PDB file of C-alpha atoms in Angstrom:
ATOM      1  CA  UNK A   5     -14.054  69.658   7.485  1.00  0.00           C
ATOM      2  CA  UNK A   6     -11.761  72.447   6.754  1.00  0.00           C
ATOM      3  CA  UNK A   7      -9.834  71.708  10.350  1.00  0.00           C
ATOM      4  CA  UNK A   8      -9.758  68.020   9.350  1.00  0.00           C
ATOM      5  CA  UNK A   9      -5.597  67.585  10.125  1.00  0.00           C
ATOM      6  CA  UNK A  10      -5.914  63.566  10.181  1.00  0.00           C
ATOM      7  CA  UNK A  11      -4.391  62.662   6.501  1.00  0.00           C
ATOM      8  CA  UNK A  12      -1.422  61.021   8.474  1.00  0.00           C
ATOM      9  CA  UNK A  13      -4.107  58.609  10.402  1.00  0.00           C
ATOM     10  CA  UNK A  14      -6.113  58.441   6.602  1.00  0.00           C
ATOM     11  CA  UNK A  15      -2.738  57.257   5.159  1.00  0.00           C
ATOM     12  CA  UNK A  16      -1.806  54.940   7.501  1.00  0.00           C
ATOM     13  CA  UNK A  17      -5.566  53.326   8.429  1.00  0.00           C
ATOM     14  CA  UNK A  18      -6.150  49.729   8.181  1.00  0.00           C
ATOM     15  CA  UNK A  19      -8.848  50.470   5.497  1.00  0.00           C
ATOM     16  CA  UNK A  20      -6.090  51.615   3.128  1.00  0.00           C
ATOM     17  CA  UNK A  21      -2.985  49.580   4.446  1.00  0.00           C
ATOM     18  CA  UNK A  22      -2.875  46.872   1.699  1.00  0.00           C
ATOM     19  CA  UNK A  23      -1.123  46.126  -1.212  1.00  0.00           C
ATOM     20  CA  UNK A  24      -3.500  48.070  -3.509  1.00  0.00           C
ATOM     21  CA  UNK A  25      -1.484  50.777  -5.552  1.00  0.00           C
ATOM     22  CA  UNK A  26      -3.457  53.912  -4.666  1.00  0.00           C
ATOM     23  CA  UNK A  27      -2.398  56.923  -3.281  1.00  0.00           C
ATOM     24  CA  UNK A  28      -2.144  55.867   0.424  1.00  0.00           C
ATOM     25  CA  UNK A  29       0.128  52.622  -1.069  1.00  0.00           C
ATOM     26  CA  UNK A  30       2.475  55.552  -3.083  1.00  0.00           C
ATOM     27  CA  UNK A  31       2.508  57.899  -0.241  1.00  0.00           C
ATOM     28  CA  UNK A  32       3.747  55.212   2.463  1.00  0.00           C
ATOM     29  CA  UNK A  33       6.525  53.751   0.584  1.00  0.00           C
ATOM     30  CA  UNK A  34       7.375  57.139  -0.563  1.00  0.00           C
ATOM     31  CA  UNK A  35      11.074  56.127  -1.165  1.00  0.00           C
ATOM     32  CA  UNK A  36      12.419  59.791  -0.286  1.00  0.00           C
ATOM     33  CA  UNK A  37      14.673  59.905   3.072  1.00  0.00           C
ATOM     34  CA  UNK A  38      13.416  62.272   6.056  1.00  0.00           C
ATOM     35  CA  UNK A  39      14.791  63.092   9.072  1.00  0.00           C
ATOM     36  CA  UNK A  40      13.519  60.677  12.089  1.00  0.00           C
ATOM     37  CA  UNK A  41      12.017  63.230  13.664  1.00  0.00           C
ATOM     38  CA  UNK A  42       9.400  63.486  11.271  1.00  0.00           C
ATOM     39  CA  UNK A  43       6.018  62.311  10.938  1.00  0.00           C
ATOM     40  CA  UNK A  44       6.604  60.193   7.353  1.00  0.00           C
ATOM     41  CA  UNK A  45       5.000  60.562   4.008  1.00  0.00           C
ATOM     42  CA  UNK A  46       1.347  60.985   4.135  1.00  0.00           C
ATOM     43  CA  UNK A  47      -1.396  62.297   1.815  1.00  0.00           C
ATOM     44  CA  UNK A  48      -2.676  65.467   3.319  1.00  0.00           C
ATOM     45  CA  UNK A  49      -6.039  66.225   4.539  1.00  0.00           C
ATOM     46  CA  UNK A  50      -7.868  69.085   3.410  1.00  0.00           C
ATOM     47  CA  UNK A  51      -7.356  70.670   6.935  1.00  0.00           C
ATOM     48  CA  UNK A  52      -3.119  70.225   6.049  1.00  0.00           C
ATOM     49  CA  UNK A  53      -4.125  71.977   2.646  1.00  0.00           C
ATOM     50  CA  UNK A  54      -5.548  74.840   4.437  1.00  0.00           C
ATOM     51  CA  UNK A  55      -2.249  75.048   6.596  1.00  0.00           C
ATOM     52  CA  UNK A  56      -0.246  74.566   3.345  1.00  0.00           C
ATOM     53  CA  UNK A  57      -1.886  77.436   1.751  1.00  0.00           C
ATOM     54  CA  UNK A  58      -1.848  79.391   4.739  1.00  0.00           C
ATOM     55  CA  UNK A  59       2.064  78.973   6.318  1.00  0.00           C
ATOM     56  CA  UNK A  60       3.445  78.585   3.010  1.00  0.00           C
ATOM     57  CA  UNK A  61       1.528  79.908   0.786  1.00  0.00           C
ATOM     58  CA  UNK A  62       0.894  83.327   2.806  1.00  0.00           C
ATOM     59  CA  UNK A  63      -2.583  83.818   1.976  1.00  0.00           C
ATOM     60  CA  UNK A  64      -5.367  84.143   3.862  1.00  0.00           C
ATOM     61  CA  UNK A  65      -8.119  80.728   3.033  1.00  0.00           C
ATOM     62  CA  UNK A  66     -11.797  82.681   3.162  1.00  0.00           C
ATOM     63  CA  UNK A  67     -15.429  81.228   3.204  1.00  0.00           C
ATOM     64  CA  UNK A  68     -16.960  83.245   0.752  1.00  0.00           C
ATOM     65  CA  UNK A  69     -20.544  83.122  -0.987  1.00  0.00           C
ATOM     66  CA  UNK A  70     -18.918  81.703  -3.736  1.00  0.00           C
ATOM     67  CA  UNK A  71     -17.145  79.113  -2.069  1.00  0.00           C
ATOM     68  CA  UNK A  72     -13.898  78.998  -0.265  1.00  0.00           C
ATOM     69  CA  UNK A  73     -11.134  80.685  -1.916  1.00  0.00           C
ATOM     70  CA  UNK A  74      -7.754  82.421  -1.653  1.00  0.00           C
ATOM     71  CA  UNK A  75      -5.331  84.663  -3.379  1.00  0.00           C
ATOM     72  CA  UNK A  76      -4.161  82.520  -6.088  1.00  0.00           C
ATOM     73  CA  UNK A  77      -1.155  84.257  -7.334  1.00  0.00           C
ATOM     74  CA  UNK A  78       0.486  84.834  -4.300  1.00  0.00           C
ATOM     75  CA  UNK A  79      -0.257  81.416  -3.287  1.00  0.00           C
ATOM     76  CA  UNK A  80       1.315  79.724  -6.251  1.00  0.00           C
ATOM     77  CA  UNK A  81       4.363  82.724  -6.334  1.00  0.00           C
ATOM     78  CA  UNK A  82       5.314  81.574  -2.478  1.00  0.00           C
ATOM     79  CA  UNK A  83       4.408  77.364  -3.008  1.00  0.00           C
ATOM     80  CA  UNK A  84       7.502  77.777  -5.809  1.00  0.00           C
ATOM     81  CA  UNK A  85       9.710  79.550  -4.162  1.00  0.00           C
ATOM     82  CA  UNK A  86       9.435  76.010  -2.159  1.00  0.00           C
ATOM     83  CA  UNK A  87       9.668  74.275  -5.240  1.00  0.00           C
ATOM     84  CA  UNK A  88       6.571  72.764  -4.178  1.00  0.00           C
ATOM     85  CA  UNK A  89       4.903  72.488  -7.219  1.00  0.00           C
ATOM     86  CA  UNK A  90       5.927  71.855 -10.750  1.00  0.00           C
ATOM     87  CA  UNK A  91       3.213  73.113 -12.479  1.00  0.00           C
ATOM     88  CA  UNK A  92       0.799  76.416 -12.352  1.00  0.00           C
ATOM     89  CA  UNK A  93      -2.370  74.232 -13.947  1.00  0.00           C
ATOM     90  CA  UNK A  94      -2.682  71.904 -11.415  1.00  0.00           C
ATOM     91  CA  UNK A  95      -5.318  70.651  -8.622  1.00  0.00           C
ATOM     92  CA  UNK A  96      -4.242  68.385  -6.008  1.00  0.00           C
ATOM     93  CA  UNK A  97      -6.583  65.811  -3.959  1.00  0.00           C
ATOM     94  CA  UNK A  98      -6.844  65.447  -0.370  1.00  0.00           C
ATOM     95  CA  UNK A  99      -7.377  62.325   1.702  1.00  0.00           C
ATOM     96  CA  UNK A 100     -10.473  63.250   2.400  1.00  0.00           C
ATOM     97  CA  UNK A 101     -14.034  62.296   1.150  1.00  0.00           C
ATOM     98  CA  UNK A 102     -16.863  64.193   0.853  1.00  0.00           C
ATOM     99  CA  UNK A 103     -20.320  62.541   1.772  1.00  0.00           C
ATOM    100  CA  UNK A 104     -22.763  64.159  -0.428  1.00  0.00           C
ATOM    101  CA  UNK A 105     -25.288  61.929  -0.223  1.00  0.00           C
ATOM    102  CA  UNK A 106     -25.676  58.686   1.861  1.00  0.00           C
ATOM    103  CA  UNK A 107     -23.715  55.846   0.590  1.00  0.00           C
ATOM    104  CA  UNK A 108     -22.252  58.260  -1.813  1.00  0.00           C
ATOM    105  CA  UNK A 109     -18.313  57.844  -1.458  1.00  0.00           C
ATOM    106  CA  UNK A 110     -17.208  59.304  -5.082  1.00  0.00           C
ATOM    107  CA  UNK A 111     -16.253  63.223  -4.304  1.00  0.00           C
ATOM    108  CA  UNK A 112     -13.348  64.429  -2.664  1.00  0.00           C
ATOM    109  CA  UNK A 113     -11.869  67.727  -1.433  1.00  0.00           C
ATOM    110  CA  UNK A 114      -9.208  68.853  -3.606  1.00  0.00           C
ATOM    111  CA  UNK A 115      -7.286  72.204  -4.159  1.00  0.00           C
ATOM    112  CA  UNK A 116      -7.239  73.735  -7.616  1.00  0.00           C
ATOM    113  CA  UNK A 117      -4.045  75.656  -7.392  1.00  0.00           C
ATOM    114  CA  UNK A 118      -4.878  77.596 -11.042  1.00  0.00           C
ATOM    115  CA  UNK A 119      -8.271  78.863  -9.677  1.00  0.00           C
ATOM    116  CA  UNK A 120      -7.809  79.703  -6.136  1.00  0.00           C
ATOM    117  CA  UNK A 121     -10.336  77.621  -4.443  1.00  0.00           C
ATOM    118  CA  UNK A 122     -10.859  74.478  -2.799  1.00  0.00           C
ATOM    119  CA  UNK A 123     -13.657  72.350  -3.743  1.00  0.00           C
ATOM    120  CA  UNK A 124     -14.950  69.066  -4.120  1.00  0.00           C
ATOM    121  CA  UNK A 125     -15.314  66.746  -7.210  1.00  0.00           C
ATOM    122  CA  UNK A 126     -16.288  63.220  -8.332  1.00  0.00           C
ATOM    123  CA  UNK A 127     -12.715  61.175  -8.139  1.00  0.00           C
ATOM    124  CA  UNK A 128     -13.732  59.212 -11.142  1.00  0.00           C
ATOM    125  CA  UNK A 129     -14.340  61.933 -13.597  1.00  0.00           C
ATOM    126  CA  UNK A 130     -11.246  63.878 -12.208  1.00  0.00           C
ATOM    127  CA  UNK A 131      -8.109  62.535 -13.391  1.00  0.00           C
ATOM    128  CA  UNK A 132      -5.866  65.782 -13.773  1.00  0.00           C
ATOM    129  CA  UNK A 133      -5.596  66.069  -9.951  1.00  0.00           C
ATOM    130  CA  UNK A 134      -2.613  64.852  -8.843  1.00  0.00           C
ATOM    131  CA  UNK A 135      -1.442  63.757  -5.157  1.00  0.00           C
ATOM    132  CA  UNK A 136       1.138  65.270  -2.913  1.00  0.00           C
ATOM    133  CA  UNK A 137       2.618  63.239  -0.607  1.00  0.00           C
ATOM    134  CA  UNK A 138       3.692  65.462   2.762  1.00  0.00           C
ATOM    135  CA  UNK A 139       5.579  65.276   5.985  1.00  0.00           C
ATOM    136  CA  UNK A 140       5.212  67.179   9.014  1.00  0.00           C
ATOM    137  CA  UNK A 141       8.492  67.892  10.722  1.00  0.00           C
TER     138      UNK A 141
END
């Protein structure tokens, strides 16, 4: 799951191509100019999260026995000097579900940028998270 790189082909899915105003519908008509070499606004997988963290973030993401983790200070310090995020309390979904249980869709992977970890959570009872719409150059 962690490799999952497909939030472009999430975003852009018939499944989620309507007229519905969720976070694929905000994330296509993203109405921020990119260059057209570009991939387009998308809402990020948790594999691009990992890569996020990683490239710009410059911290190593580690499986750990208490869950998968990173340095969260240096993370956050380097994601700013991007101007990537606005704020240091804040967890960010993926496009990515997490299937708990069969026929269990609520819980997705998200990144909780004040704790250092990425985890999954119930969508419904979650509404802090935000969602970051990205583009791939």
């Amino acid at each position: 799951m962690m490799t999952d790189l497909n939030g472009y082909d999430y975003t852009y899915c018939d499944a989620f191509n309507s007229t519905n105003k969720n976070a694929f519908y905000y994330a296509r008509n993203y109405n921020v100019s990119l260059p057209k070499t570009c991939s387009g606004w998308f809402v990020p997988s948790i594999g691009h999260w990992v890569c996020i963290i990683e490239n710009l973030g410059k911290t190593d993401v580690r499986y750990t026995a208490k869950g998968i983790v990173y340095d969260q200070s240096t993370a956050l310090h380097n994601l700013n000097k991007y101007g990537f995020i606005k704020d240091d309390y804040i967890g960010y979904w993926s496009s990515c579900e997490v299937k708990k249980y069969e026929g269990f869709k609520q819980d997705a992977w998200y990144v909780a940028l004040e704790y250092g970890t990425i985890d999954y959570i119930i969508k419904a009872t979650s509404l802090w998270q935000s969602v970051r719409a990205v583009a791939a150059f």
